[in-house]
């Protein structure tokens, strides 16, 4: 496979990072930018998490006791926005920045300056978004899905800041995605054919195409909102001939691929981690690639399953119901492949493996509740209840976030040059696992019993389950401060990590020393004889 | 390697074209949605003015129910003269809606129709409707507004009951009314 090779021979004058703060502002190094993304994402994770703590504190008991309902609405909205756009997506971009060049034997990302710009747009975007909380009238309060006309006609003044923040995040994501595609397609080491790439690289390539396809649609959606609010157009206003339901179609055309954007890179990471700790090659590599591509394709034709109750014709309901159920097939292929990889393997359960195994089990639970929601006639009952909240937190917390934790522990020795403390890592895992299940499992029950989401108060019958949920959420939240401690401890010291700290691990990233030098693969490695 | 000289700029250009195309596609969804709604009757959207006539089917009766709703903050009196009538498919029927502006300022309103069940929307033809234009009412003014319609002979057999619902929106800010010095009373 062709690749662009810079053959000027940089080895002689390989330079380290610049000194001081400007190193981080001006850096074009993929490892620096990956680190920036990961830290930014962790800050946003704590911020979005603190919003969730406010929500769970209010819901600890029935009745209104801690915050005003208007502020509660801002918390649910900002929790969703910050977690989706600030925590999960940048974390995966950070992992991509760090690992993709190392995994394909490239010296850096294909477009290093654009890489710097796409990161630095994010703090600007979130500063704008979070600043709205301090404005008169408050921040966005219309839910992270910002349905019109709630987000247009009835929105607080700050909605314009929200729209601009979404534009900036969108530009950042699109540039990040273009960079990933250009890197993967053009900078692979000689001999690294597409079907030899690690699955994390494959899933990111497909995710990047999803981002390029749907982030512009989101940008269009918020632009239409902006024009409705300020320029008297009527895209979503029935009074002027528009239609609020159109908003939901445009939003979910973006929104459904978006949920796969948040999970596919985790699929890829777990597909590296499970074989490493099973000491067996990944079962069904080719089928994994095709399953990922199928999920990505199907994600474009299922969006209306979010809108079963708005009044789509019966044929439409049936189409979207069956198309949605079809996604279970490629997803099932993946789950069976992970299980088959573990089958008769020499398993050990270090922290990355614990998170990866929990990922497989708990993501599958989230997948099954997704299948329940896909059944159109049953969805009329579940719509807008805590059952939906339980479902998407089961796919996002033990899905996306456990995938990120697994990746962080797996590659932390490569990033820092130190082994993390295994006992503390395991403690982090078990507290997260227990806290997360305590927080979200009871939501299935209260949801099926009819507790509506996004409401600061509830019927007395839901009191016990909500208290359990809140205690679980507080446990999970506090545990993440502990994770911060573990990471800082690992950065500051610990047993030195060898180049390949996991005996079963495969991949080019383990051929460079730990910590990875500032410049790697200045001369591309020859991987003609390597397996993927 | 000769055919891959500077492949990155070319690839990035292509990807940027894709980005622009998808941005445009987001806006293209607006007309696509309208066309789909009108063609398939999704969301109860009715078509524009109907100019044809149809043979009356005396053997069949359909109940047509009328609803008049004010959108939030709209203060007009707005109601149909009858809750419900029974019509024959193919026949031209008429219903009068009354609108009255109780405020002390001239206002403009726009009525938006919707048909339920939504699958029947394509079989409901309006030959005349006050929703085709805007209503400007002086303070205290009251008007009667006709809607003439034909229920299509091809209306599916299982549909025996239609609801025509209007929502009245205040669009004074968007379309300021012409204020007449002497307000007319009654219409």
XYZ file of C-alpha atoms in Angstrom:
719
model
C 0.000 0.000 0.000
C 1.276 3.404 -0.896
C 2.141 5.855 1.812
C 3.818 9.195 1.870
C 7.188 8.840 3.457
C 9.135 11.842 4.531
C 12.628 10.639 3.731
C 14.625 13.659 4.793
C 15.938 11.703 7.749
C 14.889 13.597 10.845
C 16.734 11.202 13.142
C 19.776 13.453 13.359
C 17.982 16.431 14.796
C 14.984 14.910 16.533
C 13.835 17.610 18.886
C 11.876 17.252 22.059
C 8.926 19.322 23.166
C 9.242 23.081 23.554
C 9.472 24.458 27.058
C 6.782 26.168 29.059
C 3.100 26.787 28.580
C 3.409 27.702 24.890
C 4.341 24.083 24.200
C 0.686 23.199 24.750
C -0.769 26.183 22.928
C 1.324 25.857 19.799
C 1.954 22.129 19.703
C 1.410 20.177 16.521
C 2.603 16.901 18.026
C -0.046 14.178 17.949
C 0.897 12.925 21.413
C 0.659 16.397 22.952
C -2.652 17.055 21.270
C -3.932 13.629 22.301
C -2.985 14.438 25.889
C -4.744 17.821 25.655
C -7.879 16.166 24.321
C -7.851 13.536 27.072
C -7.393 16.080 29.861
C -10.022 18.369 28.400
C -12.415 15.460 28.121
C -11.763 14.455 31.730
C -12.445 18.017 32.938
C -15.710 18.005 31.020
C -16.500 14.545 32.428
C -16.187 15.946 35.956
C -18.198 19.063 35.034
C -20.985 17.086 33.329
C -20.816 14.651 36.229
C -21.283 17.443 38.747
C -24.430 18.470 36.847
C -25.612 14.866 37.160
C -24.920 15.027 40.900
C -27.251 18.049 41.133
C -29.922 16.096 39.274
C -29.551 13.034 41.494
C -29.464 15.146 44.666
C -32.771 16.741 43.685
C -34.240 13.334 42.861
C -32.942 11.767 46.086
C -36.378 12.345 47.601
C -39.727 13.219 46.059
C -40.742 16.848 46.241
C -38.699 19.936 45.463
C -35.909 20.558 47.919
C -32.572 21.629 46.466
C -32.925 23.437 43.152
C -35.623 25.323 41.297
C -37.327 23.376 38.486
C -35.994 25.929 35.981
C -32.433 25.229 37.118
C -33.087 21.483 37.128
C -33.999 21.766 33.429
C -30.708 23.543 32.748
C -28.866 20.776 34.588
C -30.430 17.935 32.553
C -29.703 19.845 29.345
C -26.140 20.788 30.200
C -25.374 17.326 31.588
C -26.329 15.799 28.247
C -24.556 18.378 26.101
C -21.349 18.395 28.127
C -21.141 14.600 28.364
C -21.874 13.965 24.676
C -19.885 16.774 23.059
C -17.382 17.556 25.813
C -16.534 14.259 27.489
C -17.146 11.254 25.230
C -16.357 12.654 21.781
C -13.118 14.493 22.712
C -11.935 11.458 24.706
C -12.140 9.313 21.586
C -10.469 11.999 19.479
C -7.724 12.098 22.116
C -7.285 8.332 21.944
C -7.251 8.554 18.142
C -4.568 11.227 18.236
C -2.367 9.276 20.577
C -2.858 5.791 19.222
C -3.666 5.871 15.493
C -0.218 7.124 14.366
C 1.426 4.632 16.749
C -0.794 1.801 15.517
C -0.242 2.368 11.794
C 3.435 3.349 12.009
C 2.949 7.014 11.063
C 5.187 9.811 12.377
C 2.231 12.072 13.230
C -1.276 12.948 12.102
C -1.558 13.974 8.450
C -2.573 17.573 9.220
C -0.813 18.599 12.446
C -1.645 22.310 12.379
C -5.326 21.655 11.775
C -5.081 19.169 14.638
C -3.997 21.969 16.970
C -6.820 24.213 15.766
C -9.499 21.547 16.144
C -8.476 21.018 19.760
C -8.336 24.689 20.711
C -11.799 25.333 19.315
C -13.208 23.086 22.026
C -12.309 25.129 25.133
C -13.737 28.182 23.338
C -16.944 26.311 22.521
C -17.450 25.026 26.061
C -16.557 28.354 27.637
C -19.377 29.853 25.579
C -21.753 27.044 26.476
C -21.041 26.980 30.196
C -21.020 30.794 30.458
C -24.739 30.746 29.620
C -25.420 29.337 33.094
C -24.367 32.685 34.541
C -26.486 34.846 32.242
C -29.859 36.309 33.240
C -32.510 33.842 32.099
C -30.104 30.949 32.529
C -28.537 28.461 30.155
C -30.166 26.051 27.702
C -33.114 24.368 29.420
C -34.707 22.485 26.540
C -33.012 19.104 26.838
C -29.866 18.039 24.991
C -32.059 17.210 21.980
C -33.204 20.891 21.876
C -36.519 20.249 20.121
C -38.078 23.267 18.407
C -40.180 25.287 19.247
C -39.001 24.808 22.847
C -35.491 25.788 21.750
C -36.623 28.591 19.423
C -39.853 30.353 20.373
C -39.669 29.501 24.080
C -35.904 29.448 24.557
C -33.961 31.642 26.979
C -31.908 34.458 25.459
C -28.742 32.408 25.833
C -29.813 30.011 23.077
C -27.737 32.018 20.579
C -24.589 31.249 22.590
C -25.607 27.609 22.625
C -25.998 27.624 18.833
C -22.604 29.230 18.328
C -21.021 26.736 20.734
C -22.521 23.855 18.728
C -21.118 25.396 15.548
C -17.626 25.525 17.044
C -17.823 21.946 18.340
C -19.060 20.835 14.935
C -16.177 22.514 13.111
C -13.760 20.946 15.603
C -15.223 17.458 15.136
C -15.259 17.745 11.344
C -11.625 18.855 11.225
C -10.675 16.074 13.636
C -12.479 13.538 11.468
C -10.876 14.766 8.243
C -7.502 14.476 9.960
C -8.199 10.901 11.034
C -9.303 9.856 7.535
C -6.284 11.518 5.919
C -3.925 9.894 8.431
C -5.371 6.412 8.076
C -5.668 6.460 4.299
C -2.321 8.117 3.524
C 0.168 7.548 6.322
C 0.106 3.814 6.928
C 3.485 2.108 7.136
C 4.501 0.057 4.091
C 2.824 -3.333 4.242
C 0.030 -2.141 6.511
C -2.883 -3.017 4.259
C -6.386 -1.951 5.255
C -7.232 -5.445 6.450
C -4.120 -5.508 8.651
C -5.089 -2.407 10.584
C -5.965 -2.833 14.251
C -9.728 -2.664 14.814
C -9.436 0.582 16.761
C -8.102 2.164 13.549
C -10.895 0.587 11.513
C -13.665 1.682 13.842
C -12.205 5.197 13.945
C -12.018 5.356 10.139
C -15.719 4.495 9.960
C -16.552 6.859 12.842
C -14.719 9.659 11.035
C -16.878 9.156 7.963
C -19.987 9.224 10.163
C -18.787 12.506 11.674
C -18.108 14.032 8.265
C -21.572 12.975 7.129
C -23.677 14.113 10.081
C -21.927 16.974 11.880
C -22.710 19.306 8.924
C -26.369 18.304 9.215
C -26.300 19.287 12.894
C -24.684 22.571 11.892
C -27.491 23.085 9.376
C -30.058 22.267 12.046
C -28.787 24.852 14.526
C -28.346 27.364 11.678
C -32.036 26.963 10.869
C -32.803 27.562 14.558
C -30.642 30.678 14.481
C -32.506 31.987 11.437
C -35.894 31.209 13.005
C -34.923 33.061 16.171
C -33.235 36.099 14.660
C -34.145 36.433 10.989
C -37.870 35.630 10.984
C -37.652 32.498 8.889
C -40.096 29.686 9.653
C -38.232 26.412 9.298
C -39.713 25.070 12.521
C -42.551 27.519 13.113
C -45.970 26.303 12.023
C -47.276 29.884 11.993
C -45.085 30.694 9.004
C -45.638 27.406 7.182
C -42.810 25.460 8.809
C -43.103 22.342 10.920
C -41.725 21.522 14.375
C -41.642 17.829 13.432
C -39.155 18.715 10.686
C -36.771 19.684 13.476
C -36.923 16.190 14.904
C -36.207 14.634 11.501
C -33.187 16.873 10.883
C -31.933 16.474 14.451
C -32.224 12.694 14.551
C -30.716 12.331 11.098
C -27.656 13.643 12.907
C -28.547 12.190 16.296
C -28.718 8.532 15.503
C -25.361 8.228 13.710
C -24.071 10.325 16.626
C -24.811 7.536 19.099
C -22.659 5.196 16.999
C -19.971 7.871 16.814
C -19.880 7.570 20.603
C -19.651 3.768 20.674
C -17.745 2.515 17.596
C -14.293 3.664 18.815
C -14.996 1.859 22.098
C -15.776 -1.286 20.087
C -12.373 -0.898 18.468
C -10.479 -0.398 21.711
C -12.166 -3.368 23.362
C -11.289 -5.454 20.297
C -7.618 -4.800 21.075
C -7.881 -5.289 24.826
C -9.852 -8.545 24.999
C -7.405 -10.475 22.739
C -4.447 -9.088 24.744
C -5.744 -10.464 28.047
C -7.145 -13.646 26.490
C -3.779 -14.314 24.837
C -5.571 -15.259 21.636
C -5.973 -13.368 18.379
C -9.302 -11.605 17.922
C -11.950 -14.041 16.741
C -13.468 -13.053 13.395
C -11.431 -9.964 12.495
C -12.967 -9.642 9.023
C -16.506 -10.028 10.312
C -15.761 -7.333 12.898
C -14.819 -4.909 10.117
C -17.930 -5.681 8.099
C -20.152 -5.577 11.193
C -18.826 -2.091 12.028
C -19.465 -0.903 8.483
C -22.989 -2.390 8.559
C -23.802 -0.668 11.843
C -22.585 2.607 10.363
C -24.732 2.168 7.260
C -27.832 1.152 9.230
C -27.415 4.118 11.567
C -28.503 6.385 8.682
C -31.858 4.721 8.087
C -33.260 4.296 11.590
C -33.532 7.858 12.904
C -37.321 7.969 13.147
C -37.345 5.310 15.878
C -36.778 8.280 18.188
C -40.062 9.735 16.943
C -42.528 6.845 16.970
C -45.131 8.924 18.805
C -45.093 12.049 16.603
C -47.485 10.541 14.088
C -45.605 8.801 11.302
C -47.648 6.499 9.038
C -47.909 2.828 9.936
C -45.611 1.858 7.050
C -43.011 4.248 8.411
C -43.300 2.894 11.936
C -42.831 -0.656 10.627
C -39.879 0.293 8.424
C -38.037 2.076 11.202
C -38.895 -0.668 13.693
C -37.492 -3.485 11.532
C -34.490 -1.447 10.367
C -33.662 -0.752 14.013
C -33.969 -4.385 14.984
C -31.658 -5.250 12.107
C -28.842 -3.395 13.918
C -28.942 -6.142 16.522
C -27.479 -8.521 13.901
C -24.066 -6.865 13.303
C -23.934 -5.872 16.982
C -24.612 -9.484 17.922
C -21.786 -10.567 15.599
C -19.458 -8.316 17.562
C -20.582 -9.542 20.964
C -20.249 -13.184 19.898
C -16.791 -12.454 18.479
C -15.632 -10.938 21.774
C -17.017 -13.888 23.704
C -15.427 -16.334 21.248
C -12.111 -14.516 21.644
C -12.270 -15.147 25.392
C -13.446 -18.722 24.926
C -10.682 -21.123 26.046
C -8.256 -18.235 26.273
C -5.686 -17.850 29.048
C -7.605 -15.091 30.741
C -6.214 -12.710 33.293
C -8.222 -9.869 34.721
C -6.087 -6.772 34.951
C -8.004 -3.486 35.145
C -8.285 -2.921 31.356
C -9.702 -6.438 30.954
C -12.166 -5.929 33.825
C -13.501 -2.800 32.159
C -13.579 -4.562 28.765
C -15.494 -7.593 30.081
C -17.930 -5.326 31.932
C -18.283 -3.412 28.686
C -19.374 -6.540 26.813
C -21.880 -7.629 29.474
C -23.401 -4.262 30.321
C -23.429 -2.914 26.768
C -25.386 -6.024 25.816
C -27.961 -5.199 28.508
C -28.223 -1.710 27.014
C -28.578 -3.271 23.580
C -31.453 -5.443 24.750
C -33.346 -2.531 26.290
C -32.716 -0.807 22.954
C -34.437 -3.710 21.214
C -37.390 -3.298 23.585
C -37.558 0.382 22.669
C -37.346 -0.487 18.974
C -40.705 -2.260 19.145
C -42.902 0.588 17.915
C -46.150 -0.340 19.716
C -44.315 -0.882 23.002
C -42.346 2.323 22.543
C -45.545 4.331 22.992
C -45.430 3.159 26.608
C -41.689 3.749 27.139
C -41.413 7.104 25.339
C -39.969 9.828 27.572
C -39.794 7.648 30.676
C -36.826 6.678 32.810
C -36.686 3.418 30.853
C -35.180 5.436 27.990
C -32.778 7.080 30.438
C -31.760 3.642 31.737
C -31.275 2.360 28.186
C -29.012 5.097 26.900
C -27.010 5.300 30.101
C -26.389 1.549 29.858
C -24.961 1.969 26.373
C -23.066 5.168 27.144
C -21.643 4.627 30.630
C -20.493 0.996 30.538
C -20.300 1.314 26.741
C -18.482 4.470 25.776
C -17.059 5.439 29.170
C -15.938 1.959 30.295
C -14.385 1.638 26.827
C -12.445 4.842 27.501
C -11.400 3.657 30.991
C -10.273 0.305 29.562
C -8.247 2.167 26.909
C -6.775 4.550 29.483
C -5.519 1.717 31.726
C -4.360 -0.333 28.735
C -2.259 2.464 27.221
C -1.374 4.419 30.380
C 1.996 2.569 30.660
C 2.754 3.593 27.056
C 1.783 7.212 27.694
C 3.476 7.738 31.060
C 6.221 5.112 31.155
C 4.913 3.900 34.499
C 2.652 1.043 35.506
C -0.479 2.186 37.287
C -1.275 0.691 40.700
C -3.184 -2.501 39.885
C -4.940 -2.649 43.278
C -6.194 0.909 42.966
C -7.223 0.300 39.346
C -9.265 -2.722 40.366
C -10.846 -0.743 43.190
C -11.740 1.979 40.695
C -13.312 -0.636 38.469
C -15.400 -2.316 41.164
C -16.644 0.962 42.651
C -17.545 2.208 39.161
C -19.225 -1.073 38.305
C -21.308 -1.169 41.487
C -22.087 2.548 41.454
C -23.093 2.539 37.822
C -25.405 -0.459 38.131
C -26.954 0.912 41.305
C -27.567 4.227 39.607
C -29.040 3.024 36.355
C -30.567 -0.411 36.897
C -33.488 0.811 39.073
C -34.300 3.350 36.346
C -35.582 0.440 34.219
C -38.193 -0.307 36.873
C -39.355 3.244 37.568
C -39.421 3.876 33.823
C -41.616 0.869 33.099
C -43.856 2.009 35.949
C -44.228 5.339 34.183
C -41.857 7.830 35.801
C -41.305 10.601 33.220
C -37.794 11.847 32.498
C -36.602 15.463 32.806
C -38.955 16.247 35.708
C -37.553 17.403 39.084
C -40.285 15.730 41.133
C -41.974 12.329 41.079
C -44.709 10.231 42.531
C -44.127 8.808 46.019
C -44.189 5.229 44.738
C -40.831 5.814 42.995
C -39.099 7.108 46.126
C -37.094 4.013 47.148
C -35.727 3.224 43.717
C -34.750 6.866 43.202
C -32.886 6.937 46.481
C -30.958 3.820 45.427
C -30.225 5.455 42.052
C -28.938 8.589 43.737
C -26.672 6.678 46.124
C -25.296 4.713 43.155
C -24.745 7.916 41.198
C -22.912 9.580 44.110
C -20.715 6.476 44.432
C -19.954 6.477 40.726
C -19.262 10.213 40.736
C -16.916 10.159 43.721
C -15.089 7.159 42.259
C -14.056 9.241 39.251
C -12.146 11.661 41.511
C -10.317 8.535 42.648
C -9.537 7.767 38.985
C -7.972 11.225 38.695
C -5.796 10.353 41.691
C -4.723 7.053 40.102
C -3.767 8.764 36.833
C -1.785 11.526 38.560
C -0.036 8.919 40.722
C 0.909 6.980 37.575
C 2.229 10.089 35.841
C 4.346 11.021 38.863
C 5.848 7.619 39.396
C 5.388 3.902 39.683
C 7.192 0.830 38.460
C 8.798 1.579 35.072
C 6.798 0.090 32.224
C 8.533 -2.048 29.608
C 7.898 -1.367 25.929
C 5.271 -4.093 25.987
C 3.777 -4.357 29.478
C 1.015 -6.827 28.458
C 2.421 -10.152 27.321
C -0.549 -10.900 25.055
C -0.761 -7.464 23.439
C -0.351 -7.085 19.690
C 0.340 -4.011 17.633
C 2.971 -1.520 16.557
C 2.430 0.734 19.569
C 4.211 -1.867 21.726
C 7.348 -1.798 19.550
C 8.277 1.721 20.692
C 9.670 2.327 24.195
C 7.522 3.382 27.153
C 6.907 6.236 27.560
C 6.568 6.717 23.830
C 9.293 9.137 22.648
C 8.142 12.567 21.465
C 8.761 11.506 17.869
C 8.050 7.948 16.784
C 8.186 6.137 13.457
C 10.129 8.943 11.786
C 11.256 6.090 9.567
C 8.221 3.920 8.904
C 8.449 0.338 10.147
C 8.025 -2.488 7.670
C 5.014 -4.498 8.666
C 4.646 -6.732 5.617
C 4.944 -9.882 7.706
C 2.815 -8.799 10.662
C -0.643 -9.988 11.425
C -3.225 -7.312 12.181
C 4.569 6.210 -5.642
C 4.164 8.518 -8.637
C 0.388 8.315 -8.697
C 0.195 9.200 -5.038
C 2.087 12.470 -5.133
C 0.526 14.792 -2.549
C -2.493 12.584 -1.949
C -3.418 14.362 1.284
C -4.514 17.732 -0.191
C -6.608 15.892 -2.774
C -8.225 13.697 -0.145
C -8.888 16.657 2.137
C -10.474 18.580 -0.740
C -12.785 15.672 -1.415
C -13.707 15.360 2.246
C -14.393 19.103 2.456
C -16.674 18.845 -0.570
C -18.496 16.054 1.288
C -18.838 18.325 4.335
C -20.322 21.146 2.247
C -22.630 18.700 0.474
C -23.901 17.321 3.788
C -24.464 20.867 5.102
C -26.523 21.558 1.995
C -28.302 18.238 2.473
C -29.418 19.387 5.922
C -31.212 22.282 4.258
C -32.420 20.092 1.403
C -34.254 18.039 4.031
C -36.706 20.965 4.347
C -38.200 20.727 0.822
C -37.767 16.933 0.838
C -39.808 16.766 4.022
C -42.538 19.007 2.583
C -42.771 16.952 -0.597
C -42.866 13.684 1.366
C -45.520 15.042 3.718
C -47.761 16.205 0.898
C -47.263 13.087 -1.186
C -47.789 10.624 1.641
C -50.031 12.690 3.899
C -47.513 12.401 6.724
C -48.232 14.556 9.736
C -51.782 15.425 8.556
C -50.556 18.113 6.184
C -53.123 19.126 3.589
C -52.370 20.316 0.083
C -53.085 23.707 -1.483
C -56.255 24.821 -3.269
C -58.149 22.054 -5.099
C -59.722 23.063 -8.391
C -61.291 19.847 -9.676
C -64.775 18.524 -8.997
C -65.886 15.001 -8.172
C -68.986 12.829 -8.611
C -70.908 12.601 -5.345
C -70.996 9.181 -3.713
C -74.433 9.173 -2.034
C -74.035 5.657 -0.762
C -71.392 6.597 1.791
C -71.304 8.947 4.736
C -68.256 10.389 6.497
C -68.346 12.351 9.736
C -66.147 15.439 9.653
C -65.339 16.994 13.006
C -63.954 20.529 13.394
C -61.519 21.764 15.976
C -60.313 25.326 16.485
C -57.394 25.885 18.835
C -55.488 28.993 19.760
C -51.730 28.693 19.865
C -50.084 29.806 23.107
C -50.549 33.552 23.844
C -53.212 33.958 21.130
C -56.208 35.783 22.599
C -58.728 35.704 19.771
C -62.092 34.055 19.995
C -61.898 31.262 17.405
C -64.476 28.507 16.884
C -66.396 26.626 14.186
C -70.139 27.192 13.778
C -70.762 23.469 14.234
C -68.726 20.799 15.972
C -69.394 18.172 13.348
C -71.175 17.548 10.050
C -71.864 14.439 7.994
C -70.826 14.605 4.340
C -70.900 12.382 1.251
C -67.542 11.750 -0.431
C -67.241 13.810 -3.594
C -69.650 16.520 -2.460
C -68.562 20.115 -1.785
C -69.300 20.992 1.829
C -68.844 24.237 3.691
C -68.191 25.197 7.286
C -67.904 28.655 8.766
C -65.299 29.507 11.366
C -65.655 32.603 13.506
C -62.716 34.750 14.575
C -62.972 37.741 16.864
C -60.242 40.068 18.062
C -61.083 41.100 21.651
C -57.974 43.200 22.133
C -57.558 46.934 21.675
C -54.995 46.619 18.906
C -55.056 45.420 15.313
C -53.627 41.928 14.928
C -52.714 39.473 12.183
C -53.352 35.743 12.465
C -52.558 32.661 10.448
C -54.525 29.430 10.736
C -52.657 26.157 10.132
C -54.780 23.111 9.254
C -54.136 19.516 10.127
C -56.090 16.358 9.343
C -56.457 13.346 11.559
C -56.017 10.444 10.886
C -52.950 11.688 9.051
C -53.243 8.992 6.374
C -56.514 10.613 5.258
C -54.883 13.995 4.640
C -54.273 13.315 0.951
C -58.023 12.549 0.525
C -59.138 15.861 1.979
C -59.310 18.629 -0.623
C -59.959 22.267 0.229
C -61.480 24.300 -2.599
C -61.487 27.414 -0.424
C -59.924 28.043 2.935
C -59.202 30.993 5.180
C -55.900 29.291 5.883
C -54.699 30.190 2.374
C -54.430 33.821 3.503
C -53.799 35.736 6.721
C -56.504 37.442 8.717
C -56.051 41.034 9.846
C -58.601 42.102 12.428
C -59.093 45.589 13.843
C -59.746 45.945 17.598
C -63.042 44.255 18.432
C -63.608 43.095 14.851
C -65.366 39.766 14.219
C -65.383 37.820 10.954
C -66.832 34.591 9.623
C -64.421 32.633 7.529
C -65.524 29.842 5.191
C -63.747 26.606 4.402
C -65.106 24.593 1.438
C -63.905 21.069 0.995
C -64.392 17.777 -0.798
C -63.704 14.432 0.852
C -62.245 12.284 -1.915
C -64.284 9.357 -3.221
C -61.164 7.204 -2.871
C -60.999 7.736 0.886
C -60.071 4.328 2.361
C -63.145 2.380 3.431
C -61.987 2.035 7.022
C -61.934 5.800 7.530
C -65.392 6.828 8.682
C -64.468 9.822 10.769
C -62.166 12.748 9.933
C -61.020 15.605 12.111
C -60.041 18.953 10.611
C -58.110 20.895 13.226
C -56.984 24.503 12.894
C -54.420 26.148 15.123
C -54.488 29.936 15.078
C -51.114 31.680 15.399
C -50.497 35.314 16.248
C -48.185 36.604 13.505
C -48.610 40.320 14.231
C -44.877 40.737 14.823
C -44.019 39.061 11.553
C -46.700 40.782 9.474
C -47.889 44.067 11.044
C -51.567 44.748 10.225
C -52.810 47.923 8.533
C -54.529 49.908 11.255
C -57.791 51.502 10.089
C -58.827 54.624 12.009
C -62.438 53.497 12.527
C -62.751 49.913 13.618
C -65.534 47.939 12.027
C -67.850 46.126 14.376
C -69.089 42.734 13.353
C -68.288 41.049 10.081
